[in-house]
Coordinates of C-alpha atoms and ligand atoms in Angstrom, one line a residue:
A24 CA -8.5 35.6 28.3
P25 CA -7.9 31.8 30.6
S26 CA -8.7 28.7 29.2
V27 CA -12.3 27.9 30.4
S28 CA -11.7 24.3 29.2
A29 CA -8.7 21.9 30.6
A30 CA -8.6 19.7 27.6
P31 CA -5.0 18.7 26.4
A32 CA -3.8 20.4 23.3
R33 CA -4.0 18.2 19.7
T34 CA -1.1 17.8 18.6
F35 CA -2.7 17.5 14.8
P36 CA -3.6 20.4 13.1
E37 CA -6.8 20.6 12.3
D38 CA -6.5 20.0 8.0
F39 CA -4.3 16.3 9.3
F40 CA -6.0 13.0 7.4
W41 CA -7.1 10.6 9.2
G42 CA -8.9 7.1 7.9
A43 CA -7.8 3.6 6.4
S44 CA -6.2 2.0 3.0
S45 CA -7.6 -1.2 1.3
A46 CA -6.7 -2.7 -1.3
A47 CA -10.7 -3.6 -4.0
Y48 CA -8.8 -8.0 -3.6
Q49 CA -8.0 -8.1 -0.2
I50 CA -11.7 -7.3 1.1
E51 CA -14.4 -7.3 -1.8
G52 CA -14.6 -10.3 -2.4
A53 CA -17.5 -11.7 -6.4
T54 CA -14.7 -12.1 -8.0
E55 CA -17.2 -13.3 -11.1
A56 CA -19.4 -10.6 -10.3
D57 CA -20.7 -8.2 -13.1
G58 CA -18.1 -9.4 -15.9
R59 CA -15.0 -8.6 -13.6
G60 CA -12.2 -10.6 -15.4
P61 CA -10.0 -12.9 -13.7
S62 CA -6.6 -11.4 -12.2
V63 CA -2.9 -12.9 -11.0
W64 CA -4.0 -13.6 -7.4
D65 CA -7.5 -15.9 -8.8
S66 CA -4.6 -17.4 -10.4
F67 CA -1.5 -17.6 -8.0
T68 CA -4.9 -18.9 -5.5
A69 CA -6.2 -21.6 -8.5
R70 CA -2.4 -23.0 -7.7
G71 CA -2.4 -23.5 -4.2
R72 CA -0.3 -20.8 -3.7
I73 CA -2.4 -19.1 -0.5
K74 CA -0.5 -21.0 3.0
D75 CA -4.1 -21.0 4.4
G76 CA -5.5 -22.7 1.8
S77 CA -8.4 -19.7 1.8
S78 CA -9.4 -17.7 -1.3
A79 CA -10.2 -14.4 -1.8
R80 CA -13.9 -15.3 -3.3
V81 CA -16.1 -14.2 -0.6
A82 CA -13.0 -12.3 1.2
C83 CA -14.7 -9.7 3.5
D84 CA -18.0 -9.4 1.1
H85 CA -16.9 -5.9 0.7
Y86 CA -18.2 -5.5 -2.9
H87 CA -22.4 -6.0 -1.5
R88 CA -21.6 -4.8 1.7
Y89 CA -19.8 -1.3 1.1
P90 CA -22.2 1.0 3.0
E91 CA -22.1 -0.8 6.7
D92 CA -18.5 0.1 6.5
I93 CA -18.8 3.6 5.2
A94 CA -20.8 4.2 8.2
L95 CA -17.9 3.0 10.2
M96 CA -15.7 5.3 9.0
K97 CA -17.6 7.5 9.6
Q98 CA -18.2 6.2 12.7
A99 CA -14.5 6.5 13.7
G100 CA -14.8 10.0 12.7
F101 CA -11.9 9.1 9.3
S102 CA -11.9 11.9 7.3
A103 CA -10.6 10.0 4.0
Y104 CA -10.2 6.7 2.2
R105 CA -7.6 5.5 0.2
F106 CA -9.4 2.0 -1.9
S107 CA -8.0 0.7 -4.9
L108 CA -10.0 0.2 -8.5
A109 CA -9.8 -3.6 -9.4
W110 CA -7.9 -3.3 -13.3
P111 CA -9.7 -6.9 -14.1
R112 CA -13.3 -5.1 -12.9
I113 CA -13.7 -2.3 -15.4
I114 CA -11.2 -3.8 -18.3
P115 CA -11.9 -8.1 -17.5
A116 CA -9.3 -8.5 -20.9
G117 CA -6.5 -5.8 -19.2
R118 CA -7.6 -4.1 -22.6
G119 CA -10.3 -2.8 -25.0
A120 CA -13.7 -3.5 -23.9
V121 CA -14.8 -1.6 -20.7
N122 CA -17.2 -3.2 -18.6
P123 CA -19.6 -1.0 -17.5
A124 CA -21.6 -2.8 -14.5
G125 CA -17.7 -2.5 -13.0
L126 CA -17.4 1.6 -13.4
D127 CA -20.4 1.2 -11.7
F128 CA -20.0 -0.4 -8.7
Y129 CA -17.4 2.4 -8.0
D130 CA -19.6 4.7 -8.9
R131 CA -21.6 3.5 -5.9
L132 CA -18.6 3.2 -3.7
V133 CA -17.5 7.2 -3.8
D134 CA -20.6 8.7 -4.2
A135 CA -21.5 6.4 -0.6
I136 CA -17.9 6.7 0.8
L137 CA -18.8 11.3 -0.4
A138 CA -22.3 11.1 1.5
A139 CA -19.7 9.7 4.7
G140 CA -18.4 13.4 4.6
I141 CA -14.6 10.9 3.4
R142 CA -12.1 12.5 1.0
P143 CA -12.2 9.9 -1.5
M144 CA -8.5 8.1 -2.3
A145 CA -7.5 5.9 -5.6
C146 CA -5.6 3.7 -6.0
L147 CA -5.6 2.1 -9.9
F148 CA -2.8 -0.6 -9.3
H149 CA -2.7 -2.6 -5.9
W150 CA -1.8 -6.6 -7.3
D151 CA -5.2 -7.4 -9.7
L152 CA -3.1 -7.3 -12.8
P153 CA -6.0 -8.8 -15.2
Q154 CA -4.5 -12.4 -16.1
P155 CA -5.0 -11.3 -20.4
L156 CA -2.5 -8.8 -19.2
E157 CA 0.3 -12.1 -17.7
D158 CA -0.5 -13.8 -20.8
A159 CA 0.5 -11.3 -22.5
G160 CA 3.9 -11.3 -20.6
G161 CA 2.8 -8.3 -17.6
W162 CA 5.3 -6.5 -16.7
R163 CA 8.3 -8.2 -18.3
N164 CA 7.0 -6.4 -20.8
R165 CA 7.5 -3.0 -22.1
A166 CA 4.0 -3.0 -24.2
I167 CA 2.0 -2.4 -20.4
A168 CA 2.5 1.1 -20.6
D169 CA 0.0 1.8 -23.0
A170 CA -2.7 -0.8 -21.2
F171 CA -2.0 1.2 -18.2
A172 CA -1.9 4.3 -19.6
E173 CA -5.1 3.6 -21.4
Y174 CA -7.4 2.2 -18.4
A175 CA -5.9 5.6 -16.1
R176 CA -8.2 7.4 -18.1
V177 CA -11.1 5.5 -18.7
A178 CA -10.8 5.0 -14.5
V179 CA -10.6 9.5 -14.1
R180 CA -12.9 9.6 -17.0
R181 CA -15.7 7.7 -14.9
L182 CA -14.8 9.2 -11.7
G183 CA -12.6 11.9 -11.4
D184 CA -15.2 14.6 -11.4
R185 CA -15.8 13.1 -7.9
V186 CA -12.4 11.7 -6.5
G187 CA -10.0 14.7 -6.4
D188 CA -6.6 12.4 -5.2
W189 CA -5.5 10.0 -7.3
F190 CA -2.6 7.4 -6.9
T191 CA -1.8 4.6 -9.7
L192 CA 0.9 1.6 -7.9
N193 CA 0.5 0.6 -5.1
E194 CA 4.3 -0.7 -3.5
P195 CA 5.7 -1.4 -6.9
N196 CA 9.1 -2.7 -5.2
V197 CA 7.1 -5.2 -3.7
V198 CA 5.5 -6.6 -6.9
A199 CA 8.2 -7.3 -8.4
I200 CA 10.6 -8.7 -5.8
N201 CA 7.8 -10.6 -3.9
G202 CA 5.5 -11.3 -7.0
H203 CA 8.8 -11.6 -10.0
G204 CA 12.3 -13.0 -7.4
T205 CA 11.1 -14.4 -4.3
D206 CA 8.1 -16.2 -5.8
D207 CA 5.8 -15.9 -3.2
H208 CA 2.6 -13.5 -4.8
A209 CA 1.8 -13.7 -8.2
P210 CA 2.3 -14.6 -10.5
G211 CA 4.9 -16.4 -8.8
L212 CA 7.6 -16.1 -10.6
R213 CA 12.2 -15.7 -9.6
L214 CA 13.4 -13.7 -12.4
G215 CA 17.3 -13.0 -11.1
E216 CA 17.6 -9.8 -10.4
K217 CA 18.1 -8.7 -14.3
G218 CA 14.0 -9.8 -14.3
V219 CA 13.1 -7.6 -11.4
L220 CA 14.5 -4.4 -12.0
T221 CA 13.0 -5.1 -15.7
V222 CA 9.5 -5.1 -13.5
L223 CA 10.1 -2.8 -11.4
H224 CA 11.8 -0.5 -14.5
H225 CA 8.1 -1.1 -16.5
Q226 CA 5.7 -0.1 -14.1
N227 CA 7.5 3.0 -13.3
L228 CA 7.1 4.0 -17.5
A229 CA 3.8 2.7 -17.2
Q230 CA 3.0 5.4 -14.4
G231 CA 4.6 8.1 -15.7
D232 CA 1.7 7.5 -19.4
A233 CA -0.6 7.1 -16.6
F234 CA 0.4 10.2 -14.5
R235 CA 0.3 12.2 -17.9
A236 CA -3.1 10.6 -19.7
M237 CA -4.5 11.5 -16.1
R238 CA -4.2 15.2 -16.7
A239 CA -4.8 15.4 -20.6
E240 CA -7.8 13.9 -19.2
R241 CA -8.7 16.3 -16.1
S242 CA -7.6 19.4 -14.9
G243 CA -7.1 19.8 -11.3
L244 CA -6.5 16.5 -9.9
R245 CA -4.2 15.6 -7.6
L246 CA -1.8 12.5 -8.8
G247 CA 1.0 11.3 -6.8
T248 CA 1.8 7.2 -5.6
V249 CA 2.2 5.1 -3.0
C250 CA 5.6 3.5 -2.0
N251 CA 6.3 1.3 0.5
L252 CA 9.6 2.6 2.5
Q253 CA 11.5 0.6 4.5
P254 CA 14.4 2.2 6.0
A255 CA 17.8 -1.0 6.1
R256 CA 20.3 -0.6 7.7
A257 CA 23.8 -3.5 7.3
E258 CA 23.4 -6.8 11.1
S259 CA 26.7 -5.6 11.7
D260 CA 30.0 -3.0 10.5
R261 CA 31.2 -5.5 8.7
P262 CA 32.0 -3.9 5.1
D263 CA 29.7 -7.0 2.7
D264 CA 27.0 -6.2 5.2
Q265 CA 26.9 -2.8 4.4
A266 CA 27.5 -2.9 0.8
A267 CA 24.0 -5.9 1.0
A268 CA 22.2 -2.3 3.0
I269 CA 22.6 0.0 0.7
R270 CA 22.4 -2.6 -2.7
W271 CA 19.1 -3.3 -0.9
D272 CA 17.8 0.3 -0.1
A273 CA 18.5 1.4 -3.5
V274 CA 16.2 -1.9 -5.2
W275 CA 13.8 -1.4 -2.7
N276 CA 13.4 1.5 -1.4
R277 CA 15.7 3.9 -4.4
V278 CA 13.8 2.7 -8.0
P279 CA 10.5 3.4 -7.3
L280 CA 10.6 7.0 -5.3
D281 CA 14.0 8.9 -7.5
G282 CA 12.5 6.9 -10.4
V283 CA 9.8 9.7 -9.7
M284 CA 10.4 12.4 -7.8
R285 CA 13.8 12.7 -10.0
G286 CA 14.1 10.7 -13.6
A287 CA 17.2 8.4 -11.7
V288 CA 18.4 4.9 -11.4
P289 CA 20.4 4.3 -8.4
D290 CA 23.9 3.8 -9.6
V291 CA 25.1 1.2 -7.3
L292 CA 22.2 -1.6 -9.8
A293 CA 24.2 -0.2 -12.6
P294 CA 25.2 -3.3 -14.6
W295 CA 22.4 -5.0 -13.1
F296 CA 20.0 -2.2 -15.3
E297 CA 22.3 -2.5 -18.3
G298 CA 20.2 -2.1 -21.1
I299 CA 16.8 -2.1 -19.7
V300 CA 17.1 1.3 -20.3
Q301 CA 16.0 3.0 -23.2
P302 CA 16.9 6.6 -24.3
G303 CA 14.5 8.4 -22.9
D304 CA 12.7 6.9 -20.3
L305 CA 13.9 9.3 -17.7
D306 CA 12.1 11.6 -18.9
R307 CA 8.9 9.2 -19.8
I308 CA 9.1 8.4 -15.7
R309 CA 9.7 11.8 -13.6
F310 CA 6.9 13.7 -13.0
P311 CA 5.7 16.3 -10.6
I312 CA 3.7 14.0 -8.6
D313 CA 1.4 16.8 -5.6
L314 CA 0.7 13.8 -2.7
L315 CA 3.4 11.1 -2.1
G316 CA 1.7 8.4 -0.5
I317 CA 4.6 6.3 2.2
N318 CA 3.7 3.1 3.7
Y319 CA 5.3 1.8 7.0
Y320 CA 5.7 -1.7 8.3
S321 CA 9.2 -1.4 10.1
R322 CA 12.9 -1.5 9.2
M323 CA 14.7 -4.2 6.9
T324 CA 18.0 -5.8 8.6
M325 CA 20.3 -7.2 5.6
K326 CA 23.3 -8.7 5.9
H327 CA 25.5 -10.1 2.7
E328 CA 24.0 -13.3 1.6
P329 CA 25.2 -14.8 -2.1
G330 CA 22.6 -17.4 -3.7
R331 CA 19.4 -14.7 -2.3
L332 CA 18.6 -12.0 -4.8
F333 CA 21.3 -8.8 -4.8
D334 CA 22.3 -11.5 -3.0
A335 CA 21.6 -9.4 0.6
G336 CA 19.8 -11.8 3.4
W337 CA 18.1 -11.0 6.5
G338 CA 19.7 -10.1 9.0
D339 CA 19.7 -10.1 13.5
A340 CA 17.1 -6.4 13.6
H341 CA 18.3 -6.7 16.9
C342 CA 14.6 -6.2 18.1
Q343 CA 12.5 -7.6 21.0
R344 CA 9.3 -6.6 19.6
W345 CA 7.5 -8.7 16.9
T346 CA 3.6 -8.6 14.6
G347 CA 2.3 -11.3 13.8
M348 CA 3.7 -11.2 11.1
G349 CA 7.3 -11.9 12.9
W350 CA 8.3 -8.5 11.1
P351 CA 10.0 -6.8 13.3
V352 CA 7.9 -3.2 16.0
Q353 CA 10.2 -0.4 15.0
P354 CA 9.0 2.9 14.9
D355 CA 11.4 5.1 15.1
G356 CA 12.0 3.8 11.7
L357 CA 9.0 5.6 10.3
Y358 CA 10.2 9.0 12.7
D359 CA 13.8 8.1 11.0
L360 CA 12.5 8.0 7.4
L361 CA 10.0 11.3 8.1
L362 CA 12.8 12.8 8.7
E363 CA 15.4 12.0 6.2
F364 CA 13.0 11.6 3.0
K365 CA 12.1 16.0 4.2
Q366 CA 16.2 16.1 4.1
L367 CA 16.9 14.8 0.5
Y368 CA 14.0 15.4 -1.5
G369 CA 13.1 19.3 -0.9
N370 CA 10.2 18.2 1.7
P371 CA 7.2 17.6 -0.4
A372 CA 3.8 16.4 0.5
V373 CA 3.0 12.5 2.1
F374 CA 1.4 10.9 4.0
I375 CA 0.9 7.9 6.1
A376 CA -0.7 5.6 3.4
E377 CA -0.6 2.7 5.9
N378 CA 0.7 1.5 8.7
G379 CA -0.2 -0.9 10.9
A380 CA 0.0 -5.3 11.9
A381 CA -1.2 -8.3 12.1
Y382 CA -1.7 -10.0 15.5
D383 CA -3.5 -13.0 17.5
D384 CA -6.8 -11.8 17.8
V385 CA -9.1 -13.3 20.7
V386 CA -12.8 -13.2 20.6
T387 CA -13.9 -12.8 24.3
P388 CA -16.4 -14.6 25.2
D389 CA -18.5 -11.3 25.1
G390 CA -17.9 -10.9 21.7
K391 CA -15.5 -8.8 22.2
V392 CA -11.6 -8.0 21.1
H393 CA -8.8 -6.7 23.4
D394 CA -5.6 -5.8 20.3
A395 CA -3.7 -4.5 23.5
E396 CA -0.5 -5.2 21.2
R397 CA -2.2 -3.2 18.3
V398 CA -3.3 -0.4 20.2
A399 CA 0.8 -0.2 21.2
F400 CA 1.7 -0.2 17.6
L401 CA -0.7 1.8 16.9
R402 CA 0.1 4.4 19.0
D403 CA 3.8 4.2 19.0
H404 CA 3.8 4.9 15.3
V405 CA 1.2 7.6 15.3
A406 CA 3.2 9.2 17.8
A407 CA 6.3 9.3 15.7
V408 CA 4.8 10.9 13.4
G409 CA 3.3 13.3 15.5
R410 CA 6.8 14.2 16.6
A411 CA 8.2 14.7 12.2
L412 CA 5.8 17.6 12.8
A413 CA 6.6 19.0 15.3
E414 CA 10.2 18.9 13.5
G415 CA 8.6 19.8 10.1
C416 CA 7.8 17.9 7.8
N417 CA 4.9 17.3 5.6
V418 CA 2.7 15.3 6.5
K419 CA -0.8 15.6 5.8
G420 CA -2.5 13.1 6.6
Y421 CA -2.6 9.4 8.4
L422 CA -4.3 6.3 7.6
V423 CA -4.5 2.5 9.2
W424 CA -3.9 -1.0 7.5
S425 CA -6.8 -1.9 7.4
L426 CA -9.9 -1.3 8.4
L427 CA -10.6 -4.8 8.6
D428 CA -9.4 -7.8 9.0
N429 CA -9.4 -8.7 4.8
F430 CA -7.4 -11.3 2.5
E431 CA -3.5 -11.6 3.2
W432 CA -2.2 -12.5 -0.1
A433 CA -0.1 -15.1 -0.1
E434 CA -0.9 -15.7 4.5
G435 CA -4.7 -16.1 3.2
L436 CA -7.4 -14.9 6.0
S437 CA -5.4 -15.7 9.1
K438 CA -3.3 -13.0 8.8
R439 CA -5.4 -10.1 11.0
F440 CA -4.2 -6.5 10.0
G441 CA -7.9 -5.3 10.9
I442 CA -8.9 -2.7 13.3
V443 CA -12.8 -3.7 12.5
R444 CA -12.4 -8.1 13.5
V445 CA -14.1 -10.0 10.6
D446 CA -16.2 -12.9 11.3
Y447 CA -15.3 -16.3 8.2
D448 CA -19.0 -17.7 8.9
T449 CA -21.2 -14.7 9.4
L450 CA -19.6 -11.8 7.4
Q451 CA -19.7 -10.0 11.2
R452 CA -18.0 -7.0 11.7
I453 CA -16.7 -6.4 15.3
P454 CA -14.8 -2.9 15.6
K455 CA -12.2 -3.3 18.4
D456 CA -10.1 -2.0 21.0
S457 CA -7.8 -0.6 18.3
Y458 CA -10.9 0.7 16.7
H459 CA -11.9 3.1 19.8
W460 CA -8.9 3.8 20.9
F461 CA -8.0 5.2 17.4
A462 CA -11.8 7.4 17.4
E463 CA -10.9 8.8 20.4
T464 CA -7.2 9.8 19.1
I465 CA -8.8 11.5 16.0
R466 CA -11.4 13.1 17.8
A467 CA -8.0 14.6 20.5
G468 CA -6.0 14.9 17.9
R469 CA -3.3 14.4 19.3
V470 CA -1.9 10.3 20.5
V471 CA -4.5 9.4 23.7
Ligands
PNW23 C1 1.2 -4.7 1.9 N1 7.4 -6.2 3.5 O1 2.0 -5.3 1.7 C2 0.4 -3.7 1.4 O2 -0.3 -2.9 0.7 C3 -1.2 -4.3 1.1 O3 -1.0 -5.0 0.7 C4 -0.6 -5.2 2.5 O4 -1.5 -6.0 2.9 C5 -0.2 -4.7 3.6 O5 0.9 -4.4 4.1 C6 0.6 -5.9 4.8 O6 1.8 -7.1 4.5 C7 2.8 -5.7 2.8 O7 8.2 -7.7 3.0 C8 3.6 -6.8 1.6 O8 8.1 -5.3 4.2 C9 5.2 -7.4 2.0 C10 6.0 -6.3 2.6 C11 5.7 -5.1 3.5 C12 4.5 -5.4 3.0

């Protein structure tokens, strides 16, 4: 029979999930409420390390305003939402005593997400390490694996009856490199190559232990992790630039990914891994995950630069489009990455766990935000995912970073990634054009 509808065909499958990601520290505020303990980001902020002098003390006040935020997600037609649990709310000292009020908050949050018909996806660690654990050596200390597994067990015990998707770490590479190598994130250390790899390795170990703890606690959960994958290329054909790009790719992308997927560390890093990997570690690290979250923002263009970590520095990206973070806009990098991943790892299930852009938004006199650049950014990246799907890539969903403008780590409140604007004086939420575009795209099942 001839079709009576003139609507163009969907390009994303009916069961493809759409939504947003967030992180506890970036949106919740209420940093001293209900028995929450301090985290490394509170200390980093207290040391004056946030560029615009702001803090996350209030942030989006999501801790109190989550019903309104979930209503915004529901209105846009979200089918999934990834959020993180604040370790310092749940176990304020990092190990030992559990804070019931902290768990109660996530209990309410999860119930509200489910009531809106949205699939909750919980991430255990999005950077807010309890300060007492940092005082005990943080990720430099192998013993942290025990504490993390214990925390994972506590969280799953309370929420695992309603949350089916559990993620361990968000972007262990950024924690290791920015937090322990280049000193622009908490805890703010410059440990050198060996220290950076130690921190990566201990996160991998902790993650492996947490997977097994969660499995033992409850069956039937979908377990996964979230990697920030940014394909690294060399600025030039010069052999030293090429070698720098390979080393950087190994540290940034391969250690987290090959750790969990293959129980392997890249050969090219062997000199620095000397003495870090102990017998049995690689078996502990490898785990058959159900779902991999991929965060994508841009490619990385590297060159040989002595004196920088792994003698790798930033090269010329040869790009004409940039976001407000000064990151190049390279949607083809996402397409290439998904195809390469399919080929190298046998096409396991993945989803885009974060993708988005900060721009200097303007509020018009009638209170609107016409963020055309963000719409173009998202459109081009969702289209890249669509092309990868058409090539057979096993992509299950797309989550935008982020629903709300929020506390952008060392950049503070000045960089806005939301599809909804937050007025930090009134805490009013203002959906931007990109919010309406995203809702339309979700409804249509294709890029509009
Ligand atoms: C991610 N880089 O961080 C984080 O998961 C979010 O919490 C953050 O707000 C978002 O992306 C935007 O920055 C990144 O150096 C940090 O390429 C650094 C990089 C990429 C992502």
